[in-house]
Coordinates of C-alpha atoms and ligand atoms in Angstrom, one line a residue:
M1 CA 79.3 144.0 -35.8
N2 CA 75.6 143.6 -36.5
S3 CA 74.7 140.1 -35.2
L4 CA 71.2 140.1 -36.6
S5 CA 69.9 139.4 -40.1
S6 CA 66.4 140.8 -39.9
D7 CA 63.6 141.5 -37.4
V8 CA 62.1 138.5 -35.7
S9 CA 59.1 138.0 -33.3
L10 CA 59.5 135.1 -30.8
I11 CA 57.4 133.0 -28.5
V12 CA 59.7 131.3 -26.0
D13 CA 58.7 128.1 -24.1
T14 CA 61.2 127.6 -21.2
D15 CA 61.9 125.5 -18.1
T16 CA 64.0 128.4 -16.8
G17 CA 67.3 127.2 -15.4
S18 CA 70.5 129.2 -15.8
D19 CA 71.1 128.8 -19.5
D20 CA 67.5 129.4 -20.3
A21 CA 67.9 132.7 -18.5
V22 CA 70.8 133.7 -20.8
A23 CA 68.6 132.8 -23.8
L24 CA 65.8 135.0 -22.4
L25 CA 68.3 137.9 -22.0
M26 CA 69.2 137.5 -25.7
A27 CA 65.6 137.4 -26.8
A28 CA 64.7 140.4 -24.5
R29 CA 67.7 142.6 -25.2
L30 CA 69.0 142.1 -28.7
P31 CA 67.9 144.8 -31.2
G32 CA 65.4 143.8 -33.9
V33 CA 63.9 141.0 -31.7
S34 CA 60.5 141.2 -30.2
V35 CA 59.1 138.7 -27.7
R36 CA 55.4 138.2 -28.1
A37 CA 55.2 135.9 -25.0
V38 CA 57.1 133.6 -22.7
T39 CA 55.6 130.3 -21.5
T40 CA 57.0 128.1 -18.7
V41 CA 57.1 124.4 -18.2
Y42 CA 58.7 122.1 -15.5
G43 CA 62.1 120.7 -16.4
N44 CA 65.5 121.8 -15.2
I45 CA 63.6 122.8 -12.1
D46 CA 60.0 122.6 -10.8
L47 CA 57.4 124.8 -12.6
G48 CA 57.0 127.4 -9.8
Q49 CA 60.8 128.0 -9.6
A50 CA 61.1 128.0 -13.4
T51 CA 58.4 130.7 -13.6
R52 CA 60.0 132.7 -10.9
N53 CA 63.4 132.5 -12.6
A54 CA 61.9 133.6 -15.9
L55 CA 60.2 136.6 -14.3
V56 CA 63.3 137.7 -12.4
T57 CA 65.4 137.4 -15.7
L58 CA 62.9 139.6 -17.6
D59 CA 63.0 142.1 -14.7
M60 CA 66.8 142.1 -15.0
A61 CA 66.5 142.7 -18.7
G62 CA 64.2 145.6 -18.0
R63 CA 61.4 143.8 -19.9
S64 CA 58.7 143.2 -17.3
D65 CA 56.3 144.2 -20.2
I66 CA 56.7 140.8 -21.9
P67 CA 53.6 138.6 -21.1
L68 CA 54.5 135.4 -19.3
Y69 CA 52.2 132.4 -18.7
Q70 CA 52.7 129.2 -16.7
G71 CA 52.2 125.8 -18.3
I72 CA 52.3 122.1 -17.4
E73 CA 54.0 120.9 -14.2
H74 CA 54.9 117.3 -15.1
P75 CA 55.6 115.0 -18.1
L76 CA 52.7 113.4 -19.9
L77 CA 53.4 109.8 -18.6
R78 CA 56.7 109.7 -16.8
R79 CA 57.8 110.6 -13.4
Q80 CA 59.4 114.1 -13.3
A81 CA 63.1 114.4 -12.7
D82 CA 64.8 117.8 -12.4
A83 CA 68.4 118.9 -13.1
E84 CA 69.2 120.5 -9.8
F85 CA 72.5 118.6 -9.8
V86 CA 73.5 120.6 -12.8
H87 CA 72.0 124.0 -12.3
G88 CA 71.8 124.2 -8.4
S89 CA 68.7 123.8 -6.2
D90 CA 67.1 127.0 -7.5
G91 CA 68.2 126.4 -11.1
M92 CA 70.3 129.5 -11.0
S93 CA 73.4 128.5 -9.0
N94 CA 71.8 129.8 -5.8
V95 CA 73.0 133.3 -6.3
K96 CA 70.8 135.7 -4.3
L97 CA 68.1 136.8 -6.7
P98 CA 65.6 139.6 -6.0
E99 CA 61.9 138.9 -5.8
P100 CA 60.1 139.1 -9.2
T101 CA 58.1 142.3 -9.6
R102 CA 55.0 140.4 -10.9
S103 CA 53.3 137.1 -11.2
A104 CA 52.5 134.9 -14.3
G105 CA 49.4 135.8 -16.3
L106 CA 46.2 134.0 -15.4
E107 CA 45.7 132.3 -18.7
H108 CA 47.2 128.8 -19.0
A109 CA 50.3 128.7 -21.2
V110 CA 48.8 126.0 -23.5
D111 CA 45.6 128.1 -24.1
M112 CA 47.7 131.2 -24.8
L113 CA 50.0 129.3 -27.2
R114 CA 47.0 128.1 -29.2
R115 CA 45.2 131.4 -29.1
I116 CA 48.3 133.3 -30.5
A117 CA 49.0 130.6 -33.0
V118 CA 45.6 130.9 -34.5
E119 CA 45.0 134.6 -34.2
E120 CA 48.5 135.6 -35.3
R121 CA 49.2 132.8 -37.7
G122 CA 52.5 133.0 -39.6
K123 CA 53.9 135.9 -37.5
H124 CA 56.1 134.3 -34.9
T125 CA 59.0 131.9 -34.4
L126 CA 58.4 129.4 -31.6
V127 CA 61.6 128.6 -29.6
T128 CA 61.4 125.7 -27.1
L129 CA 64.1 125.5 -24.4
G130 CA 62.6 122.8 -22.1
P131 CA 60.7 119.5 -22.3
L132 CA 58.1 119.5 -25.0
T133 CA 55.0 118.9 -22.8
N134 CA 53.3 122.3 -23.4
I135 CA 53.9 122.0 -27.1
A136 CA 52.6 118.4 -27.3
A137 CA 49.4 119.4 -25.5
A138 CA 48.9 122.3 -27.9
V139 CA 49.4 119.8 -30.8
V140 CA 46.9 117.3 -29.4
L141 CA 44.3 120.1 -29.1
Q142 CA 45.2 121.6 -32.4
P143 CA 46.9 119.3 -34.9
D144 CA 48.2 122.1 -37.2
F145 CA 49.7 124.0 -34.3
L146 CA 53.3 123.9 -35.5
E147 CA 52.3 125.0 -39.0
C148 CA 51.0 128.3 -37.4
F149 CA 54.6 129.5 -36.9
K150 CA 57.2 130.9 -39.3
R151 CA 59.7 128.5 -37.8
V152 CA 59.9 126.2 -34.8
V153 CA 63.3 125.9 -33.2
V154 CA 63.8 123.2 -30.5
M155 CA 66.7 122.9 -28.1
G156 CA 66.8 119.2 -27.7
G157 CA 68.3 116.0 -28.8
A158 CA 71.8 114.6 -29.1
F159 CA 72.6 114.0 -32.7
D160 CA 76.0 112.6 -32.1
G161 CA 74.3 109.9 -29.9
V162 CA 75.9 111.2 -26.7
G163 CA 73.3 111.7 -24.0
N164 CA 73.5 113.9 -21.0
V165 CA 70.9 111.8 -19.1
G166 CA 71.3 108.1 -19.7
R167 CA 73.1 106.7 -22.7
A168 CA 71.5 108.6 -25.6
G169 CA 69.0 111.0 -24.1
E170 CA 69.4 114.7 -23.9
F171 CA 67.5 116.1 -20.9
N172 CA 64.7 118.0 -22.7
I173 CA 63.7 115.0 -24.9
W174 CA 64.5 112.4 -22.2
S175 CA 62.2 114.2 -19.7
D176 CA 59.1 113.6 -21.8
P177 CA 59.8 111.4 -24.8
E178 CA 56.1 110.8 -25.4
A179 CA 55.7 114.6 -25.8
A180 CA 58.7 114.8 -28.2
K181 CA 57.2 112.0 -30.3
I182 CA 53.8 113.8 -30.5
V183 CA 55.6 117.0 -31.6
L184 CA 57.8 115.2 -34.1
D185 CA 54.9 113.4 -35.7
A186 CA 52.9 116.5 -36.1
P187 CA 52.9 118.4 -39.5
G188 CA 55.3 121.3 -39.6
L189 CA 59.1 121.8 -39.9
L190 CA 61.1 121.5 -36.7
T191 CA 64.7 122.7 -36.5
F192 CA 66.6 120.9 -33.7
V193 CA 69.6 122.3 -32.0
G194 CA 71.1 119.4 -30.0
W195 CA 73.4 119.2 -27.0
D196 CA 76.2 118.3 -29.3
I197 CA 76.1 121.8 -30.8
S198 CA 76.3 123.3 -27.4
R199 CA 79.4 121.3 -26.5
C200 CA 81.1 122.1 -29.8
Y201 CA 80.2 125.8 -30.3
A202 CA 78.9 127.3 -27.1
V203 CA 81.4 126.6 -24.4
I204 CA 82.2 129.8 -22.3
T205 CA 85.8 129.6 -21.0
S206 CA 87.0 131.4 -17.9
E207 CA 88.6 134.1 -20.1
E208 CA 85.2 134.6 -21.9
Q209 CA 83.4 134.6 -18.6
A210 CA 85.7 137.4 -17.4
E211 CA 85.0 139.4 -20.6
L212 CA 81.2 139.0 -20.2
R213 CA 81.4 140.1 -16.5
A214 CA 83.3 143.2 -17.5
L215 CA 80.4 144.3 -19.7
G216 CA 78.4 145.2 -16.6
P217 CA 75.5 143.9 -14.4
I218 CA 73.8 141.9 -17.1
G219 CA 77.0 140.2 -18.0
Q220 CA 77.7 139.5 -14.3
F221 CA 74.2 138.0 -13.9
A222 CA 74.6 135.9 -17.0
V223 CA 77.9 134.4 -15.8
D224 CA 77.2 134.1 -12.1
I225 CA 73.9 132.1 -12.5
N226 CA 75.9 129.6 -14.5
K227 CA 78.5 128.9 -11.8
A228 CA 77.0 125.5 -10.9
V229 CA 76.9 124.4 -14.6
N230 CA 80.5 125.5 -14.9
D231 CA 81.6 123.3 -12.0
Y232 CA 79.5 120.4 -13.4
A233 CA 80.7 120.8 -17.0
I234 CA 84.4 120.9 -16.1
A235 CA 84.1 117.9 -13.7
Q236 CA 81.6 115.7 -15.6
T237 CA 82.0 116.4 -19.3
G238 CA 85.5 117.7 -19.4
L239 CA 84.6 121.0 -21.1
A240 CA 86.8 124.2 -20.6
G241 CA 83.8 126.0 -19.0
Y242 CA 80.0 125.9 -19.0
D243 CA 78.1 125.3 -22.2
L244 CA 75.0 127.2 -23.3
P245 CA 72.5 124.9 -25.1
D246 CA 69.5 127.2 -24.9
P247 CA 71.3 130.4 -25.9
I248 CA 72.8 128.8 -29.0
A249 CA 69.3 127.5 -29.9
M250 CA 68.0 131.0 -29.3
A251 CA 70.7 132.4 -31.6
V252 CA 69.6 130.1 -34.4
A253 CA 66.0 131.2 -33.9
I254 CA 66.9 134.8 -34.0
N255 CA 69.4 134.6 -36.8
P256 CA 69.3 131.5 -39.0
A257 CA 72.8 132.3 -40.3
V258 CA 74.1 130.9 -37.0
A259 CA 73.3 127.5 -38.4
L260 CA 76.1 127.0 -40.9
E261 CA 74.9 123.5 -41.9
T262 CA 71.6 121.8 -41.3
R263 CA 70.6 118.2 -42.3
A264 CA 67.0 117.1 -43.1
V265 CA 66.5 113.6 -41.6
N266 CA 64.0 111.2 -40.2
V267 CA 64.3 111.0 -36.5
D268 CA 62.6 108.7 -34.0
I269 CA 62.6 109.0 -30.2
G270 CA 63.9 106.3 -27.9
M271 CA 61.3 105.1 -25.5
D272 CA 62.8 102.1 -23.7
D273 CA 65.1 102.3 -20.7
A274 CA 68.3 102.0 -22.6
G275 CA 67.5 104.5 -25.3
Q276 CA 65.1 106.9 -23.4
G277 CA 65.0 110.3 -25.1
G278 CA 67.5 109.3 -27.8
T279 CA 67.1 111.2 -31.1
F280 CA 67.8 108.3 -33.5
I281 CA 68.4 109.2 -37.1
D282 CA 67.5 106.9 -40.0
H283 CA 70.8 107.8 -41.7
Y284 CA 70.4 105.8 -44.9
G285 CA 66.6 105.9 -45.2
H286 CA 66.3 102.2 -44.3
L287 CA 63.0 102.6 -42.5
V288 CA 61.4 105.8 -43.8
D289 CA 62.2 108.0 -46.8
E290 CA 60.7 111.2 -45.6
P291 CA 62.6 113.6 -43.3
N292 CA 60.5 114.7 -40.3
C293 CA 62.8 117.5 -39.1
E294 CA 66.2 119.1 -39.6
Y295 CA 69.0 119.4 -37.1
V296 CA 71.8 121.8 -36.9
A297 CA 75.1 120.0 -37.8
V298 CA 77.5 123.0 -37.7
A299 CA 77.1 126.4 -36.0
D300 CA 78.9 129.7 -36.3
E301 CA 80.6 130.0 -32.9
A302 CA 81.9 133.5 -33.5
L303 CA 78.5 134.9 -34.5
F304 CA 76.8 133.2 -31.5
K305 CA 79.4 134.7 -29.1
Q306 CA 79.0 138.1 -30.6
M307 CA 75.2 137.9 -30.1
L308 CA 75.8 136.8 -26.5
R309 CA 78.1 139.8 -25.9
D310 CA 75.7 142.2 -27.5
A311 CA 72.9 140.9 -25.2
C312 CA 75.1 141.3 -22.1
E313 CA 76.3 144.8 -22.9
S314 CA 74.9 147.2 -20.3
Ligands
RIB401 O1 70.3 119.2 -22.2 C1 70.7 120.5 -21.9 C2 69.8 121.1 -20.8 O2 70.2 122.3 -20.4 C3 68.4 121.3 -21.3 O3 67.5 121.3 -20.3 C4 68.5 122.6 -21.9 O4 67.3 123.2 -22.2 C5 69.4 123.3 -21.0 O5 68.6 124.0 -20.0
CA402 CA1 66.2 124.7 -20.7

């Protein structure tokens, strides 16, 4: 089965924890996909560890040629809070990982993002897998930043109102709601893939984990680094295995057909304690007529899982 619709060039912004790493494997290994650059941001784990995890993952994928730049290490205004309790203290379930073969590039991620956006306008799809701090900084410096991309796909939000941090907040938006607001208010079309999509269409059961591991070392790596999330998901959210928010967002970025249904809506971001990071939809246009984004409402689970297997095949 060919899991791709056409060639795509990506820029990936990631707070590399264990599911980001699987998304990076998909970007780096699926045929027809090129990765122009990877940028890192604090989030699931601190910035240094996120950078290290991304570098090791690209090494695993045999893609140490992909340029990687380090970005911002804390939210714009809020205190940083990581997700070690979900992903393990290294963000990768504390499996023994090798040392990365290189360091991040010297240019700051935000400078690099702006440079490529301008010099290579219209060529790339931007995929964000972590808090939106790097992207907000780029937007502040260059208001048309988002319009420089073919598409912008954001893993973030909880469009069923069920947060994984607090009441309504999904981690990436909750971590830096001011950055999310800056990005949402900027011109350009954003496609959100929320945590709800991950829980409905991207849960990897123990049988599927065994199938992935049987594909070889890449499949084993992809499963083993998610052991901590597996334990957390089963105990805390009642899922049948670990879910993969960033990989299903990556699948939507690579192949728009993974999104079976999208809805154009106006969303605002919760800023107060009770609603921090919530992605609140103006369902009936009571407040604003104009949509400011679209979100994925239904995804193709079979196509996503085929892409995942294709990426893990050694
Ligand atoms: O909310 C889901 C979290 O897991 C996010 O940080 C997402 O990017 C993934 O890593
Ligand atoms: Ca992430």
